Amino acid sequence: MPYTRPEVQNEIMEIIFQENREILSRIIAEKIITLVQHKPNCVLGLATGSSPLLVYQDLIQAYEKGRVSFRKTRTFNLDEYLGCSTEKDTYRYFMDHELFDHIDIDKANTHFPDPACPKEYDRQIALSPIDFQLLGIGADGHIGFNEPGTSFDSLTHIAVLTEKTRRDNSRFFASFAQVPEKAVTMGLYTIMQAQEIALIALGASKKTAISQMFQEENIACPASILKKHRNAVIYIDWEK
Ligand code: F6R
């Protein structure tokens, strides 16, 4: 499948500030719900971590109220750890637990990158382009597990996590030692193929990364590539 770079423009991204993360998450969830209602077989790019949790809760509620069905929807998660000591630490488990087990999605349509053949993920995504990509941002500006220094042209690949990222994510593990050192992640180029991108930045720890992002595009802040996307919106709540 030929791979074409979207026509990128240097536009200023839309930024939505909200001091209430429930409202912020509701805005994003409603966008996703509207997309799925109008295009039931749409493709969603999903993230793990704490940032999207309220969005997932809103999606579950909308499903329970009969407002939306995910029966035909397909998903591609951004990343997956390598070498987790228990299944509960995997992002597959996280997504099942936080979203997939509570909606009517067919799990055969929910995808995670395979560390044995990372590039296969790009081929699959090229065949089912992502309509809406949800992103969090790391305190060092990473998106997916594209750490500072990752090429803007990167495809899905194995990434070595920085100590900072491992420390930040250790809250999800029994101990720091159990946080994997590697992950397989969509590349920055892969992420940029999505039709629409929503990045959620919650909490004061994300301030530095966001301000770096608005400086010149530079691989020192991977999220700064989003400035080149024609339809990326940043949702910010600095509280806590
Ligand atoms: C998770 C992911 C990461 C997180 C980022 C922020 O799939 O790709 O980039 O979005 O590390 O994590 P939280 O939301 O826990 O602050």
PDB file of C-alpha atoms and ligand atoms in Angstrom:
ATOM      1  CA  MET A   1       0.000   0.000   0.000  1.00  0.00           C
ATOM      2  CA  PRO A   2       1.636   3.299  -0.988  1.00  0.00           C
ATOM      3  CA  TYR A   3       2.230   5.614   1.871  1.00  0.00           C
ATOM      4  CA  THR A   4       1.581   9.292   1.356  1.00  0.00           C
ATOM      5  CA  ARG A   5       2.356  12.130   3.711  1.00  0.00           C
ATOM      6  CA  PRO A   6      -0.693  14.331   4.296  1.00  0.00           C
ATOM      7  CA  GLU A   7      -0.398  17.830   2.930  1.00  0.00           C
ATOM      8  CA  VAL A   8       0.878  19.602   5.988  1.00  0.00           C
ATOM      9  CA  GLN A   9       0.397  23.255   6.659  1.00  0.00           C
ATOM     10  CA  ASN A  10       1.953  25.424   9.285  1.00  0.00           C
ATOM     11  CA  GLU A  11      -1.272  26.415  10.935  1.00  0.00           C
ATOM     12  CA  ILE A  12      -1.783  27.432  14.518  1.00  0.00           C
ATOM     13  CA  MET A  13      -3.476  24.619  16.373  1.00  0.00           C
ATOM     14  CA  GLU A  14      -6.765  25.188  18.091  1.00  0.00           C
ATOM     15  CA  ILE A  15      -6.341  25.218  21.861  1.00  0.00           C
ATOM     16  CA  ILE A  16      -9.184  24.671  24.297  1.00  0.00           C
ATOM     17  CA  PHE A  17      -8.563  25.677  27.913  1.00  0.00           C
ATOM     18  CA  GLN A  18     -10.939  24.436  30.584  1.00  0.00           C
ATOM     19  CA  GLU A  19     -10.538  24.466  34.321  1.00  0.00           C
ATOM     20  CA  ASN A  20     -12.837  21.516  34.614  1.00  0.00           C
ATOM     21  CA  ARG A  21     -11.435  18.288  33.235  1.00  0.00           C
ATOM     22  CA  GLU A  22     -14.867  16.631  33.303  1.00  0.00           C
ATOM     23  CA  ILE A  23     -16.146  19.227  30.814  1.00  0.00           C
ATOM     24  CA  LEU A  24     -12.958  18.968  28.764  1.00  0.00           C
ATOM     25  CA  SER A  25     -13.263  15.194  28.548  1.00  0.00           C
ATOM     26  CA  ARG A  26     -16.978  15.477  27.739  1.00  0.00           C
ATOM     27  CA  ILE A  27     -16.189  17.725  24.743  1.00  0.00           C
ATOM     28  CA  ILE A  28     -13.777  15.123  23.350  1.00  0.00           C
ATOM     29  CA  ALA A  29     -16.126  12.209  24.111  1.00  0.00           C
ATOM     30  CA  GLU A  30     -18.989  13.977  22.309  1.00  0.00           C
ATOM     31  CA  LYS A  31     -16.769  14.455  19.250  1.00  0.00           C
ATOM     32  CA  ILE A  32     -16.041  10.724  19.218  1.00  0.00           C
ATOM     33  CA  ILE A  33     -19.707   9.832  19.797  1.00  0.00           C
ATOM     34  CA  THR A  34     -20.815  12.065  16.908  1.00  0.00           C
ATOM     35  CA  LEU A  35     -18.170  10.505  14.659  1.00  0.00           C
ATOM     36  CA  VAL A  36     -19.250   6.944  15.534  1.00  0.00           C
ATOM     37  CA  GLN A  37     -22.951   7.822  15.108  1.00  0.00           C
ATOM     38  CA  HIS A  38     -22.310   9.190  11.622  1.00  0.00           C
ATOM     39  CA  LYS A  39     -19.659   6.681  10.602  1.00  0.00           C
ATOM     40  CA  PRO A  40     -20.180   3.475  12.637  1.00  0.00           C
ATOM     41  CA  ASN A  41     -17.212   1.765  10.957  1.00  0.00           C
ATOM     42  CA  CYS A  42     -14.838   4.623  11.760  1.00  0.00           C
ATOM     43  CA  VAL A  43     -11.296   4.026  12.999  1.00  0.00           C
ATOM     44  CA  LEU A  44     -10.193   5.420  16.349  1.00  0.00           C
ATOM     45  CA  GLY A  45      -6.606   5.817  17.527  1.00  0.00           C
ATOM     46  CA  LEU A  46      -6.547   5.390  21.297  1.00  0.00           C
ATOM     47  CA  ALA A  47      -4.206   6.202  24.162  1.00  0.00           C
ATOM     48  CA  THR A  48      -3.698   4.766  27.628  1.00  0.00           C
ATOM     49  CA  GLY A  49      -2.509   6.481  30.818  1.00  0.00           C
ATOM     50  CA  SER A  50      -4.580   8.757  33.039  1.00  0.00           C
ATOM     51  CA  SER A  51      -5.382  11.517  30.527  1.00  0.00           C
ATOM     52  CA  PRO A  52      -8.106   9.714  28.502  1.00  0.00           C
ATOM     53  CA  LEU A  53      -9.815   7.967  31.437  1.00  0.00           C
ATOM     54  CA  LEU A  54     -12.741  10.393  31.781  1.00  0.00           C
ATOM     55  CA  VAL A  55     -13.270  10.314  28.014  1.00  0.00           C
ATOM     56  CA  TYR A  56     -13.562   6.521  28.204  1.00  0.00           C
ATOM     57  CA  GLN A  57     -16.042   6.790  31.081  1.00  0.00           C
ATOM     58  CA  ASP A  58     -18.178   9.149  28.998  1.00  0.00           C
ATOM     59  CA  LEU A  59     -18.064   6.765  26.024  1.00  0.00           C
ATOM     60  CA  ILE A  60     -19.194   3.901  28.270  1.00  0.00           C
ATOM     61  CA  GLN A  61     -22.077   5.997  29.617  1.00  0.00           C
ATOM     62  CA  ALA A  62     -23.167   6.979  26.115  1.00  0.00           C
ATOM     63  CA  TYR A  63     -23.142   3.298  25.103  1.00  0.00           C
ATOM     64  CA  GLU A  64     -25.123   2.285  28.207  1.00  0.00           C
ATOM     65  CA  LYS A  65     -27.731   4.947  27.441  1.00  0.00           C
ATOM     66  CA  GLY A  66     -28.098   3.526  23.912  1.00  0.00           C
ATOM     67  CA  ARG A  67     -26.762   6.691  22.278  1.00  0.00           C
ATOM     68  CA  VAL A  68     -23.992   4.927  20.385  1.00  0.00           C
ATOM     69  CA  SER A  69     -22.856   1.484  19.285  1.00  0.00           C
ATOM     70  CA  PHE A  70     -19.213   0.564  18.664  1.00  0.00           C
ATOM     71  CA  ARG A  71     -20.092  -2.760  17.003  1.00  0.00           C
ATOM     72  CA  LYS A  72     -18.484  -1.765  13.698  1.00  0.00           C
ATOM     73  CA  THR A  73     -15.764   0.527  15.054  1.00  0.00           C
ATOM     74  CA  ARG A  74     -12.094  -0.355  14.769  1.00  0.00           C
ATOM     75  CA  THR A  75      -9.335   0.875  17.059  1.00  0.00           C
ATOM     76  CA  PHE A  76      -5.553   1.118  16.967  1.00  0.00           C
ATOM     77  CA  ASN A  77      -3.836   1.786  20.264  1.00  0.00           C
ATOM     78  CA  LEU A  78      -0.753   3.936  20.249  1.00  0.00           C
ATOM     79  CA  ASP A  79       1.596   1.632  22.068  1.00  0.00           C
ATOM     80  CA  GLU A  80       2.269  -1.470  24.128  1.00  0.00           C
ATOM     81  CA  TYR A  81       4.949  -2.314  26.673  1.00  0.00           C
ATOM     82  CA  LEU A  82       7.492  -5.040  26.058  1.00  0.00           C
ATOM     83  CA  GLY A  83       8.210  -7.625  28.738  1.00  0.00           C
ATOM     84  CA  CYS A  84       5.547  -6.861  31.354  1.00  0.00           C
ATOM     85  CA  SER A  85       5.873  -9.123  34.380  1.00  0.00           C
ATOM     86  CA  THR A  86       2.104  -9.565  34.670  1.00  0.00           C
ATOM     87  CA  GLU A  87      -0.671  -9.376  32.102  1.00  0.00           C
ATOM     88  CA  LYS A  88      -2.345  -6.709  34.245  1.00  0.00           C
ATOM     89  CA  ASP A  89       0.474  -4.293  33.418  1.00  0.00           C
ATOM     90  CA  THR A  90      -0.119  -4.471  29.671  1.00  0.00           C
ATOM     91  CA  TYR A  91      -1.930  -1.753  27.768  1.00  0.00           C
ATOM     92  CA  ARG A  92      -4.192  -4.449  26.277  1.00  0.00           C
ATOM     93  CA  TYR A  93      -5.392  -5.205  29.820  1.00  0.00           C
ATOM     94  CA  PHE A  94      -5.762  -1.471  30.549  1.00  0.00           C
ATOM     95  CA  MET A  95      -7.945  -0.900  27.480  1.00  0.00           C
ATOM     96  CA  ASP A  96     -10.080  -4.005  28.087  1.00  0.00           C
ATOM     97  CA  HIS A  97     -10.590  -2.908  31.679  1.00  0.00           C
ATOM     98  CA  GLU A  98     -11.161   0.828  31.084  1.00  0.00           C
ATOM     99  CA  LEU A  99     -13.193   0.666  27.866  1.00  0.00           C
ATOM    100  CA  PHE A 100     -13.530  -2.384  25.653  1.00  0.00           C
ATOM    101  CA  ASP A 101     -15.133  -4.718  28.242  1.00  0.00           C
ATOM    102  CA  HIS A 102     -17.881  -2.144  28.864  1.00  0.00           C
ATOM    103  CA  ILE A 103     -18.974  -1.389  25.294  1.00  0.00           C
ATOM    104  CA  ASP A 104     -20.132  -3.542  22.373  1.00  0.00           C
ATOM    105  CA  ILE A 105     -16.899  -3.345  20.372  1.00  0.00           C
ATOM    106  CA  ASP A 106     -15.700  -6.546  18.687  1.00  0.00           C
ATOM    107  CA  LYS A 107     -12.299  -7.183  20.268  1.00  0.00           C
ATOM    108  CA  ALA A 108     -11.105  -8.616  16.952  1.00  0.00           C
ATOM    109  CA  ASN A 109     -11.301  -5.021  15.729  1.00  0.00           C
ATOM    110  CA  THR A 110      -9.108  -3.629  18.521  1.00  0.00           C
ATOM    111  CA  HIS A 111      -5.433  -3.540  17.576  1.00  0.00           C
ATOM    112  CA  PHE A 112      -2.107  -3.116  19.346  1.00  0.00           C
ATOM    113  CA  PRO A 113       1.310  -2.936  17.718  1.00  0.00           C
ATOM    114  CA  ASP A 114       3.199  -6.217  17.578  1.00  0.00           C
ATOM    115  CA  PRO A 115       6.842  -5.929  18.689  1.00  0.00           C
ATOM    116  CA  ALA A 116       7.732  -8.879  16.430  1.00  0.00           C
ATOM    117  CA  CYS A 117       6.809  -6.880  13.283  1.00  0.00           C
ATOM    118  CA  PRO A 118       6.250  -3.197  14.150  1.00  0.00           C
ATOM    119  CA  LYS A 119       6.027  -1.993  10.539  1.00  0.00           C
ATOM    120  CA  GLU A 120       3.064  -4.301   9.932  1.00  0.00           C
ATOM    121  CA  TYR A 121       1.089  -1.844  12.093  1.00  0.00           C
ATOM    122  CA  ASP A 122       1.727   0.955   9.588  1.00  0.00           C
ATOM    123  CA  ARG A 123       0.517  -1.307   6.794  1.00  0.00           C
ATOM    124  CA  GLN A 124      -2.681  -2.089   8.734  1.00  0.00           C
ATOM    125  CA  ILE A 125      -3.241   1.589   9.523  1.00  0.00           C
ATOM    126  CA  ALA A 126      -2.665   2.571   5.893  1.00  0.00           C
ATOM    127  CA  LEU A 127      -5.443   0.112   4.969  1.00  0.00           C
ATOM    128  CA  SER A 128      -7.763   1.493   7.694  1.00  0.00           C
ATOM    129  CA  PRO A 129      -6.747   5.131   8.129  1.00  0.00           C
ATOM    130  CA  ILE A 130      -7.422   6.627  11.539  1.00  0.00           C
ATOM    131  CA  ASP A 131     -10.307   9.103  11.594  1.00  0.00           C
ATOM    132  CA  PHE A 132      -9.734  10.372  15.117  1.00  0.00           C
ATOM    133  CA  GLN A 133      -6.554  10.013  17.189  1.00  0.00           C
ATOM    134  CA  LEU A 134      -6.599  10.610  20.927  1.00  0.00           C
ATOM    135  CA  LEU A 135      -3.249  11.527  22.515  1.00  0.00           C
ATOM    136  CA  GLY A 136      -1.867  12.275  25.948  1.00  0.00           C
ATOM    137  CA  ILE A 137       1.492  14.001  26.372  1.00  0.00           C
ATOM    138  CA  GLY A 138       4.423  13.046  28.577  1.00  0.00           C
ATOM    139  CA  ALA A 139       6.108  15.606  30.829  1.00  0.00           C
ATOM    140  CA  ASP A 140       9.079  15.455  28.411  1.00  0.00           C
ATOM    141  CA  GLY A 141       6.856  16.094  25.388  1.00  0.00           C
ATOM    142  CA  HIS A 142       6.535  12.491  24.228  1.00  0.00           C
ATOM    143  CA  ILE A 143       3.450  11.332  22.347  1.00  0.00           C
ATOM    144  CA  GLY A 144       2.892   7.611  22.085  1.00  0.00           C
ATOM    145  CA  PHE A 145       6.277   6.452  23.355  1.00  0.00           C
ATOM    146  CA  ASN A 146       8.155   8.702  20.938  1.00  0.00           C
ATOM    147  CA  GLU A 147      10.691  10.115  23.330  1.00  0.00           C
ATOM    148  CA  PRO A 148      12.695  13.312  22.694  1.00  0.00           C
ATOM    149  CA  GLY A 149      15.088  12.774  19.789  1.00  0.00           C
ATOM    150  CA  THR A 150      12.736  10.500  17.824  1.00  0.00           C
ATOM    151  CA  SER A 151      12.677  11.285  14.112  1.00  0.00           C
ATOM    152  CA  PHE A 152       9.606  13.087  12.811  1.00  0.00           C
ATOM    153  CA  ASP A 153       9.666  10.480  10.007  1.00  0.00           C
ATOM    154  CA  SER A 154       9.426   7.511  12.373  1.00  0.00           C
ATOM    155  CA  LEU A 155       7.031   4.650  11.692  1.00  0.00           C
ATOM    156  CA  THR A 156       5.932   2.109  14.301  1.00  0.00           C
ATOM    157  CA  HIS A 157       9.060   0.952  16.132  1.00  0.00           C
ATOM    158  CA  ILE A 158      10.534  -0.353  19.356  1.00  0.00           C
ATOM    159  CA  ALA A 159      11.348   2.531  21.692  1.00  0.00           C
ATOM    160  CA  VAL A 160      13.581   2.662  24.734  1.00  0.00           C
ATOM    161  CA  LEU A 161      11.795   4.553  27.514  1.00  0.00           C
ATOM    162  CA  THR A 162      13.633   7.309  29.338  1.00  0.00           C
ATOM    163  CA  GLU A 163      14.132   7.002  33.077  1.00  0.00           C
ATOM    164  CA  LYS A 164      11.823  10.040  33.490  1.00  0.00           C
ATOM    165  CA  THR A 165       8.994   8.329  31.597  1.00  0.00           C
ATOM    166  CA  ARG A 166       9.514   5.102  33.551  1.00  0.00           C
ATOM    167  CA  ARG A 167       9.386   7.068  36.819  1.00  0.00           C
ATOM    168  CA  ASP A 168       6.249   8.958  35.745  1.00  0.00           C
ATOM    169  CA  ASN A 169       4.531   5.711  34.762  1.00  0.00           C
ATOM    170  CA  SER A 170       5.663   3.763  37.826  1.00  0.00           C
ATOM    171  CA  ARG A 171       2.425   4.828  39.562  1.00  0.00           C
ATOM    172  CA  PHE A 172       0.684   2.149  37.496  1.00  0.00           C
ATOM    173  CA  PHE A 173       3.113  -0.604  38.628  1.00  0.00           C
ATOM    174  CA  ALA A 174       3.883  -2.408  41.883  1.00  0.00           C
ATOM    175  CA  SER A 175       7.414  -0.952  41.822  1.00  0.00           C
ATOM    176  CA  PHE A 176       9.712   1.124  39.596  1.00  0.00           C
ATOM    177  CA  ALA A 177      11.747  -2.014  38.823  1.00  0.00           C
ATOM    178  CA  GLN A 178       8.684  -3.538  37.184  1.00  0.00           C
ATOM    179  CA  VAL A 179       8.227  -0.708  34.687  1.00  0.00           C
ATOM    180  CA  PRO A 180       9.396  -2.111  31.329  1.00  0.00           C
ATOM    181  CA  GLU A 181      12.364  -0.441  29.669  1.00  0.00           C
ATOM    182  CA  LYS A 182      10.989  -0.788  26.164  1.00  0.00           C
ATOM    183  CA  ALA A 183       7.730  -0.428  24.301  1.00  0.00           C
ATOM    184  CA  VAL A 184       6.466  -0.689  20.757  1.00  0.00           C
ATOM    185  CA  THR A 185       4.883   2.551  19.598  1.00  0.00           C
ATOM    186  CA  MET A 186       3.299   4.156  16.580  1.00  0.00           C
ATOM    187  CA  GLY A 187       5.870   6.524  15.124  1.00  0.00           C
ATOM    188  CA  LEU A 188       5.421  10.275  14.790  1.00  0.00           C
ATOM    189  CA  TYR A 189       4.864   9.928  11.056  1.00  0.00           C
ATOM    190  CA  THR A 190       2.230   7.259  11.762  1.00  0.00           C
ATOM    191  CA  ILE A 191       0.404   9.507  14.233  1.00  0.00           C
ATOM    192  CA  MET A 192       0.432  12.415  11.760  1.00  0.00           C
ATOM    193  CA  GLN A 193      -1.563  10.348   9.225  1.00  0.00           C
ATOM    194  CA  ALA A 194      -4.735  10.626  11.370  1.00  0.00           C
ATOM    195  CA  GLN A 195      -7.494  12.801   9.946  1.00  0.00           C
ATOM    196  CA  GLU A 196      -8.091  14.530  13.268  1.00  0.00           C
ATOM    197  CA  ILE A 197      -6.059  14.613  16.465  1.00  0.00           C
ATOM    198  CA  ALA A 198      -7.074  15.539  20.026  1.00  0.00           C
ATOM    199  CA  LEU A 199      -4.267  15.899  22.556  1.00  0.00           C
ATOM    200  CA  ILE A 200      -5.219  16.083  26.233  1.00  0.00           C
ATOM    201  CA  ALA A 201      -2.828  17.729  28.696  1.00  0.00           C
ATOM    202  CA  LEU A 202      -3.983  17.519  32.302  1.00  0.00           C
ATOM    203  CA  GLY A 203      -2.142  18.961  35.269  1.00  0.00           C
ATOM    204  CA  ALA A 204       0.717  21.332  36.003  1.00  0.00           C
ATOM    205  CA  SER A 205       3.324  18.654  35.190  1.00  0.00           C
ATOM    206  CA  LYS A 206       2.480  19.083  31.492  1.00  0.00           C
ATOM    207  CA  LYS A 207       3.056  22.863  31.373  1.00  0.00           C
ATOM    208  CA  THR A 208       6.713  22.760  30.290  1.00  0.00           C
ATOM    209  CA  ALA A 209       6.018  20.224  27.544  1.00  0.00           C
ATOM    210  CA  ILE A 210       3.128  22.305  26.202  1.00  0.00           C
ATOM    211  CA  SER A 211       5.139  25.522  26.171  1.00  0.00           C
ATOM    212  CA  GLN A 212       8.010  23.706  24.355  1.00  0.00           C
ATOM    213  CA  MET A 213       5.487  22.430  21.889  1.00  0.00           C
ATOM    214  CA  PHE A 214       4.593  25.964  20.861  1.00  0.00           C
ATOM    215  CA  GLN A 215       8.173  26.844  20.140  1.00  0.00           C
ATOM    216  CA  GLU A 216       9.787  25.792  16.886  1.00  0.00           C
ATOM    217  CA  GLU A 217       9.106  22.236  15.733  1.00  0.00           C
ATOM    218  CA  ASN A 218      12.013  20.254  17.036  1.00  0.00           C
ATOM    219  CA  ILE A 219      12.604  16.592  17.789  1.00  0.00           C
ATOM    220  CA  ALA A 220      13.591  17.672  21.327  1.00  0.00           C
ATOM    221  CA  CYS A 221       9.823  18.004  21.860  1.00  0.00           C
ATOM    222  CA  PRO A 222       8.145  15.233  19.829  1.00  0.00           C
ATOM    223  CA  ALA A 223       4.652  16.731  20.349  1.00  0.00           C
ATOM    224  CA  SER A 224       5.774  19.863  18.481  1.00  0.00           C
ATOM    225  CA  ILE A 225       5.238  17.940  15.222  1.00  0.00           C
ATOM    226  CA  LEU A 226       1.504  18.396  15.806  1.00  0.00           C
ATOM    227  CA  LYS A 227       1.867  22.036  14.797  1.00  0.00           C
ATOM    228  CA  LYS A 228       2.208  20.702  11.255  1.00  0.00           C
ATOM    229  CA  HIS A 229      -1.101  18.850  11.429  1.00  0.00           C
ATOM    230  CA  ARG A 230      -4.037  20.548   9.765  1.00  0.00           C
ATOM    231  CA  ASN A 231      -6.635  19.315  12.253  1.00  0.00           C
ATOM    232  CA  ALA A 232      -5.104  18.943  15.721  1.00  0.00           C
ATOM    233  CA  VAL A 233      -6.759  20.377  18.822  1.00  0.00           C
ATOM    234  CA  ILE A 234      -5.042  20.658  22.202  1.00  0.00           C
ATOM    235  CA  TYR A 235      -7.235  20.332  25.301  1.00  0.00           C
ATOM    236  CA  ILE A 236      -5.610  21.788  28.409  1.00  0.00           C
ATOM    237  CA  ASP A 237      -6.481  21.819  32.091  1.00  0.00           C
ATOM    238  CA  TRP A 238      -3.602  23.031  34.276  1.00  0.00           C
ATOM    239  CA  GLU A 239      -5.343  22.315  37.587  1.00  0.00           C
ATOM    240  CA  LYS A 240      -3.555  19.970  40.075  1.00  0.00           C
TER     241      LYS A 240
HETATM  242  C1  F6R B   1      -0.092   6.183  26.367  1.00  0.00           C
HETATM  243  C2  F6R B   1       0.831   7.071  25.696  1.00  0.00           C
HETATM  244  C3  F6R B   1       1.600   8.116  26.427  1.00  0.00           C
HETATM  245  C4  F6R B   1       0.764   8.894  27.451  1.00  0.00           C
HETATM  246  C5  F6R B   1       1.626   9.923  28.169  1.00  0.00           C
HETATM  247  C6  F6R B   1       0.826  10.667  29.213  1.00  0.00           C
HETATM  248  O1  F6R B   1      -0.687   5.286  25.448  1.00  0.00           O
HETATM  249  O2  F6R B   1       0.987   6.937  24.538  1.00  0.00           O
HETATM  250  O3  F6R B   1       2.138   9.016  25.499  1.00  0.00           O
HETATM  251  O4  F6R B   1      -0.298   9.524  26.797  1.00  0.00           O
HETATM  252  O5  F6R B   1       2.699   9.281  28.789  1.00  0.00           O
HETATM  253  O6  F6R B   1       0.428   9.781  30.210  1.00  0.00           O
HETATM  254  P1  F6R B   1      -0.635  10.222  31.307  1.00  0.00           P
HETATM  255  O7  F6R B   1      -1.927  10.457  30.599  1.00  0.00           O
HETATM  256  O8  F6R B   1      -0.734   9.040  32.242  1.00  0.00           O
HETATM  257  O9  F6R B   1      -0.113  11.444  31.958  1.00  0.00           O
END
